[in-house]
Amino acid sequence: MTRLVILLAATFLAAPAMAQDTGIQALTVTTRGDVQTWSVSLQILAIMTVLTLLPAGLMMLTAFTRIVIVLAILRQAIGLMQAPSSQIIIGLALFLTLFIMAPVFDRIKDEAILPYLNEQIEIDQAFTRAQAPLRTFMLGQTRESDIEMFVKIAGVTDLETPEDLPMSVLVPAFITSELKTAFQIGFLIYVPFLVIDLVVASVLMAMGMMMLSPMMISLPFKIMLFVLVDGWTLIMGTLASSFYV
């Protein structure tokens, strides 16, 4: 997956150099003295394949999963089913992900993509260098218990340091840890709003208004609480700082 993402980025960055008056030249790959030429049709097919897998890479290899789950739980806790809309939540999660992942992407560009485009390193070296920043980021967010579980399932035994973990083990461990962390944060967000619902329901029951929906009465109070504590700033700041502590 990381190789496909890097290939897409390298292709877009190299596009101006590849384009000429007569069209796009065929890609030439040299491996151990053998020269292989990819036709333009195969290049387009490869790019389209990478594009279809890019969303999965964005969700599974970055901070996107944790952010979008927390924002969805926040909307559920407040009781607003359509505000903010799913498009706004995904947009917020996407741009906050780009903000959080900016140092990682900058390292990939400086250490892997630019040297490869300048013909200073081979493509295999570029893939290896590009994996290092992503691996460091994911290892910093992954629980040891999750890594141990997937290492045991995969039957990997020749590991001396965490950096030796194959991506096939690290990626599912990272995703599992992100899901756990997202639901933990979501639980802490949900509790204050749940307390408001319980208080409103108790008051209505004590007043004998059992036919009146507690959600209808508690919604303005939950919105007011969220505004008074500057909720969006707290949520965004907490999510951003949770990746670099």
GROMACS .gro file of C-alpha atoms in nm:
model
  245
    1MET     CA    1   0.000   0.000   0.000
    2THR     CA    2   0.278   0.245   0.088
    3ARG     CA    3   0.450   0.170  -0.240
    4LEU     CA    4   0.134   0.248  -0.434
    5VAL     CA    5   0.084   0.580  -0.253
    6ILE     CA    6   0.445   0.678  -0.315
    7LEU     CA    7   0.420   0.577  -0.681
    8LEU     CA    8   0.116   0.803  -0.724
    9ALA     CA    9   0.292   1.099  -0.561
   10ALA     CA   10   0.604   1.046  -0.768
   11THR     CA   11   0.398   1.022  -1.087
   12PHE     CA   12   0.221   1.354  -1.023
   13LEU     CA   13   0.542   1.530  -0.928
   14ALA     CA   14   0.719   1.395  -1.233
   15ALA     CA   15   0.436   1.471  -1.474
   16PRO     CA   16   0.572   1.809  -1.593
   17ALA     CA   17   0.907   1.651  -1.675
   18MET     CA   18   0.746   1.360  -1.860
   19ALA     CA   19   0.514   1.572  -2.073
   20GLN     CA   20   0.646   1.688  -2.407
   21ASP     CA   21   0.505   1.834  -2.724
   22THR     CA   22   0.444   1.493  -2.875
   23GLY     CA   23   0.282   1.348  -2.559
   24ILE     CA   24   0.396   1.144  -2.262
   25GLN     CA   25   0.701   0.925  -2.312
   26ALA     CA   26   0.689   0.559  -2.220
   27LEU     CA   27   0.828   0.485  -1.875
   28THR     CA   28   1.168   0.311  -1.881
   29VAL     CA   29   1.277   0.102  -1.581
   30THR     CA   30   1.631  -0.029  -1.546
   31THR     CA   31   1.685  -0.328  -1.316
   32ARG     CA   32   2.029  -0.491  -1.292
   33GLY     CA   33   2.123  -0.387  -1.639
   34ASP     CA   34   1.795  -0.492  -1.799
   35VAL     CA   35   1.586  -0.215  -1.952
   36GLN     CA   36   1.208  -0.251  -1.943
   37THR     CA   37   0.978  -0.007  -2.116
   38TRP     CA   38   0.619   0.047  -2.002
   39SER     CA   39   0.377   0.173  -2.260
   40VAL     CA   40   0.163   0.477  -2.190
   41SER     CA   41  -0.144   0.252  -2.162
   42LEU     CA   42   0.020   0.048  -1.886
   43GLN     CA   43   0.122   0.367  -1.707
   44ILE     CA   44  -0.236   0.495  -1.716
   45LEU     CA   45  -0.361   0.157  -1.591
   46ALA     CA   46  -0.111   0.166  -1.304
   47ILE     CA   47  -0.210   0.521  -1.210
   48MET     CA   48  -0.582   0.435  -1.213
   49THR     CA   49  -0.514   0.131  -0.995
   50VAL     CA   50  -0.325   0.346  -0.746
   51LEU     CA   51  -0.606   0.602  -0.744
   52THR     CA   52  -0.860   0.336  -0.647
   53LEU     CA   53  -0.643   0.224  -0.354
   54LEU     CA   54  -0.546   0.574  -0.241
   55PRO     CA   55  -0.857   0.630  -0.020
   56ALA     CA   56  -0.789   0.305   0.165
   57GLY     CA   57  -0.430   0.411   0.220
   58LEU     CA   58  -0.541   0.752   0.345
   59MET     CA   59  -0.779   0.597   0.597
   60MET     CA   60  -0.562   0.309   0.713
   61LEU     CA   61  -0.213   0.462   0.724
   62THR     CA   62  -0.286   0.808   0.866
   63ALA     CA   63  -0.472   0.982   1.147
   64PHE     CA   64  -0.798   0.990   0.949
   65THR     CA   65  -0.963   0.690   1.118
   66ARG     CA   66  -0.936   0.823   1.472
   67ILE     CA   67  -1.052   1.172   1.377
   68VAL     CA   68  -1.358   1.075   1.174
   69ILE     CA   69  -1.480   0.828   1.438
   70VAL     CA   70  -1.447   1.084   1.719
   71LEU     CA   71  -1.633   1.347   1.518
   72ALA     CA   72  -1.911   1.101   1.435
   73ILE     CA   73  -1.947   1.005   1.803
   74LEU     CA   74  -1.954   1.374   1.896
   75ARG     CA   75  -2.243   1.437   1.660
   76GLN     CA   76  -2.428   1.136   1.802
   77ALA     CA   77  -2.365   1.249   2.160
   78ILE     CA   78  -2.505   1.595   2.099
   79GLY     CA   79  -2.810   1.445   1.933
   80LEU     CA   80  -2.782   1.621   1.599
   81MET     CA   81  -2.828   1.361   1.329
   82GLN     CA   82  -2.762   1.587   1.030
   83ALA     CA   83  -2.561   1.878   1.168
   84PRO     CA   84  -2.280   1.887   1.089
   85SER     CA   85  -2.344   1.676   0.782
   86SER     CA   86  -2.136   1.372   0.691
   87GLN     CA   87  -1.964   1.570   0.416
   88ILE     CA   88  -1.853   1.835   0.664
   89ILE     CA   89  -1.728   1.573   0.909
   90ILE     CA   90  -1.526   1.399   0.638
   91GLY     CA   91  -1.390   1.735   0.521
   92LEU     CA   92  -1.286   1.832   0.874
   93ALA     CA   93  -1.125   1.492   0.926
   94LEU     CA   94  -0.941   1.515   0.594
   95PHE     CA   95  -0.788   1.859   0.649
   96LEU     CA   96  -0.704   1.787   1.013
   97THR     CA   97  -0.537   1.468   0.893
   98LEU     CA   98  -0.329   1.667   0.643
   99PHE     CA   99  -0.233   1.907   0.924
  100ILE     CA  100  -0.126   1.623   1.155
  101MET     CA  101   0.051   1.423   0.885
  102ALA     CA  102   0.233   1.721   0.732
  103PRO     CA  103   0.569   1.645   0.903
  104VAL     CA  104   0.548   1.282   0.784
  105PHE     CA  105   0.464   1.380   0.427
  106ASP     CA  106   0.743   1.639   0.425
  107ARG     CA  107   0.995   1.374   0.530
  108ILE     CA  108   0.872   1.136   0.260
  109LYS     CA  109   0.906   1.410  -0.002
  110ASP     CA  110   1.253   1.522   0.111
  111GLU     CA  111   1.402   1.179   0.181
  112ALA     CA  112   1.241   0.964  -0.088
  113ILE     CA  113   1.046   1.135  -0.366
  114LEU     CA  114   1.276   1.428  -0.447
  115PRO     CA  115   1.598   1.220  -0.446
  116TYR     CA  116   1.430   0.966  -0.673
  117LEU     CA  117   1.307   1.232  -0.914
  118ASN     CA  118   1.657   1.382  -0.918
  119GLU     CA  119   1.794   1.035  -1.003
  120GLN     CA  120   2.002   1.021  -0.686
  121ILE     CA  121   1.854   0.691  -0.566
  122GLU     CA  122   1.683   0.390  -0.721
  123ILE     CA  123   1.313   0.322  -0.686
  124ASP     CA  124   1.369   0.041  -0.432
  125GLN     CA  125   1.565   0.279  -0.212
  126ALA     CA  126   1.290   0.538  -0.249
  127PHE     CA  127   1.028   0.287  -0.129
  128THR     CA  128   1.244   0.191   0.169
  129ARG     CA  129   1.307   0.552   0.265
  130ALA     CA  130   0.940   0.644   0.225
  131GLN     CA  131   0.832   0.368   0.460
  132ALA     CA  132   1.053   0.492   0.744
  133PRO     CA  133   0.853   0.808   0.835
  134LEU     CA  134   0.521   0.622   0.810
  135ARG     CA  135   0.660   0.336   1.018
  136THR     CA  136   0.782   0.578   1.286
  137PHE     CA  137   0.443   0.749   1.299
  138MET     CA  138   0.245   0.426   1.318
  139LEU     CA  139   0.474   0.270   1.579
  140GLY     CA  140   0.426   0.577   1.798
  141GLN     CA  141   0.047   0.530   1.792
  142THR     CA  142   0.029   0.150   1.815
  143ARG     CA  143  -0.009  -0.041   2.139
  144GLU     CA  144   0.243  -0.313   2.217
  145SER     CA  145  -0.038  -0.557   2.297
  146ASP     CA  146  -0.182  -0.515   1.947
  147ILE     CA  147   0.158  -0.565   1.788
  148GLU     CA  148   0.218  -0.878   1.994
  149MET     CA  149  -0.120  -1.019   1.893
  150PHE     CA  150  -0.063  -0.976   1.519
  151VAL     CA  151   0.299  -1.094   1.546
  152LYS     CA  152   0.171  -1.410   1.711
  153ILE     CA  153  -0.099  -1.460   1.448
  154ALA     CA  154   0.148  -1.403   1.163
  155GLY     CA  155   0.405  -1.632   1.320
  156VAL     CA  156   0.685  -1.379   1.288
  157THR     CA  157   0.974  -1.476   1.515
  158ASP     CA  158   1.293  -1.313   1.382
  159LEU     CA  159   1.230  -0.964   1.522
  160GLU     CA  160   1.501  -0.779   1.710
  161THR     CA  161   1.357  -0.425   1.716
  162PRO     CA  162   1.014  -0.275   1.641
  163GLU     CA  163   1.162  -0.129   1.321
  164ASP     CA  164   1.194  -0.484   1.187
  165LEU     CA  165   0.817  -0.531   1.185
  166PRO     CA  166   0.682  -0.599   0.836
  167MET     CA  167   0.416  -0.359   0.715
  168SER     CA  168   0.172  -0.650   0.683
  169VAL     CA  169   0.183  -0.680   1.064
  170LEU     CA  170   0.222  -0.315   1.158
  171VAL     CA  171  -0.073  -0.184   0.953
  172PRO     CA  172  -0.348  -0.402   1.111
  173ALA     CA  173  -0.198  -0.344   1.456
  174PHE     CA  174  -0.203   0.031   1.393
  175ILE     CA  175  -0.565   0.023   1.273
  176THR     CA  176  -0.673  -0.178   1.579
  177SER     CA  177  -0.504   0.067   1.813
  178GLU     CA  178  -0.660   0.363   1.632
  179LEU     CA  179  -1.007   0.212   1.673
  180LYS     CA  180  -0.948   0.157   2.044
  181THR     CA  181  -0.819   0.509   2.097
  182ALA     CA  182  -1.103   0.663   1.897
  183PHE     CA  183  -1.370   0.486   2.103
  184GLN     CA  184  -1.195   0.578   2.428
  185ILE     CA  185  -1.196   0.945   2.331
  186GLY     CA  186  -1.556   0.911   2.212
  187PHE     CA  187  -1.660   0.765   2.547
  188LEU     CA  188  -1.510   1.058   2.736
  189ILE     CA  189  -1.692   1.299   2.504
  190TYR     CA  190  -2.022   1.114   2.540
  191VAL     CA  191  -2.037   1.114   2.922
  192PRO     CA  192  -2.115   1.488   2.984
  193PHE     CA  193  -2.396   1.485   2.728
  194LEU     CA  194  -2.534   1.164   2.876
  195VAL     CA  195  -2.545   1.329   3.217
  196ILE     CA  196  -2.752   1.614   3.072
  197ASP     CA  197  -2.994   1.362   2.919
  198LEU     CA  198  -3.033   1.183   3.252
  199VAL     CA  199  -3.092   1.505   3.445
  200VAL     CA  200  -3.352   1.629   3.194
  201ALA     CA  201  -3.527   1.291   3.190
  202SER     CA  202  -3.539   1.283   3.573
  203VAL     CA  203  -3.682   1.636   3.591
  204LEU     CA  204  -3.949   1.562   3.333
  205MET     CA  205  -4.047   1.241   3.510
  206ALA     CA  206  -4.068   1.424   3.843
  207MET     CA  207  -4.296   1.684   3.682
  208GLY     CA  208  -4.515   1.413   3.532
  209MET     CA  209  -4.433   1.505   3.172
  210MET     CA  210  -4.372   1.149   3.058
  211MET     CA  211  -4.508   1.206   2.707
  212LEU     CA  212  -4.257   1.482   2.635
  213SER     CA  213  -3.934   1.362   2.469
  214PRO     CA  214  -3.631   1.425   2.694
  215MET     CA  215  -3.413   1.456   2.381
  216MET     CA  216  -3.613   1.756   2.262
  217ILE     CA  217  -3.558   1.939   2.591
  218SER     CA  218  -3.196   1.837   2.648
  219LEU     CA  219  -3.075   1.926   2.296
  220PRO     CA  220  -3.061   2.306   2.352
  221PHE     CA  221  -2.878   2.254   2.682
  222LYS     CA  222  -2.621   2.025   2.518
  223ILE     CA  223  -2.562   2.273   2.238
  224MET     CA  224  -2.529   2.556   2.490
  225LEU     CA  225  -2.279   2.353   2.696
  226PHE     CA  226  -2.075   2.271   2.386
  227VAL     CA  227  -2.064   2.637   2.279
  228LEU     CA  228  -1.981   2.771   2.627
  229VAL     CA  229  -1.680   2.541   2.668
  230ASP     CA  230  -1.560   2.621   2.313
  231GLY     CA  231  -1.611   2.260   2.219
  232TRP     CA  232  -1.481   2.264   1.864
  233THR     CA  233  -1.149   2.413   1.970
  234LEU     CA  234  -1.115   2.157   2.248
  235ILE     CA  235  -1.200   1.866   2.021
  236MET     CA  236  -0.971   1.970   1.738
  237GLY     CA  237  -0.686   2.060   1.973
  238THR     CA  238  -0.720   1.735   2.165
  239LEU     CA  239  -0.726   1.525   1.849
  240ALA     CA  240  -0.423   1.701   1.703
  241SER     CA  241  -0.220   1.682   2.025
  242SER     CA  242  -0.312   1.317   2.087
  243PHE     CA  243  -0.077   1.212   1.804
  244TYR     CA  244   0.227   1.401   1.929
  245VAL     CA  245   0.256   1.377   2.307
   0.00000   0.00000   0.00000
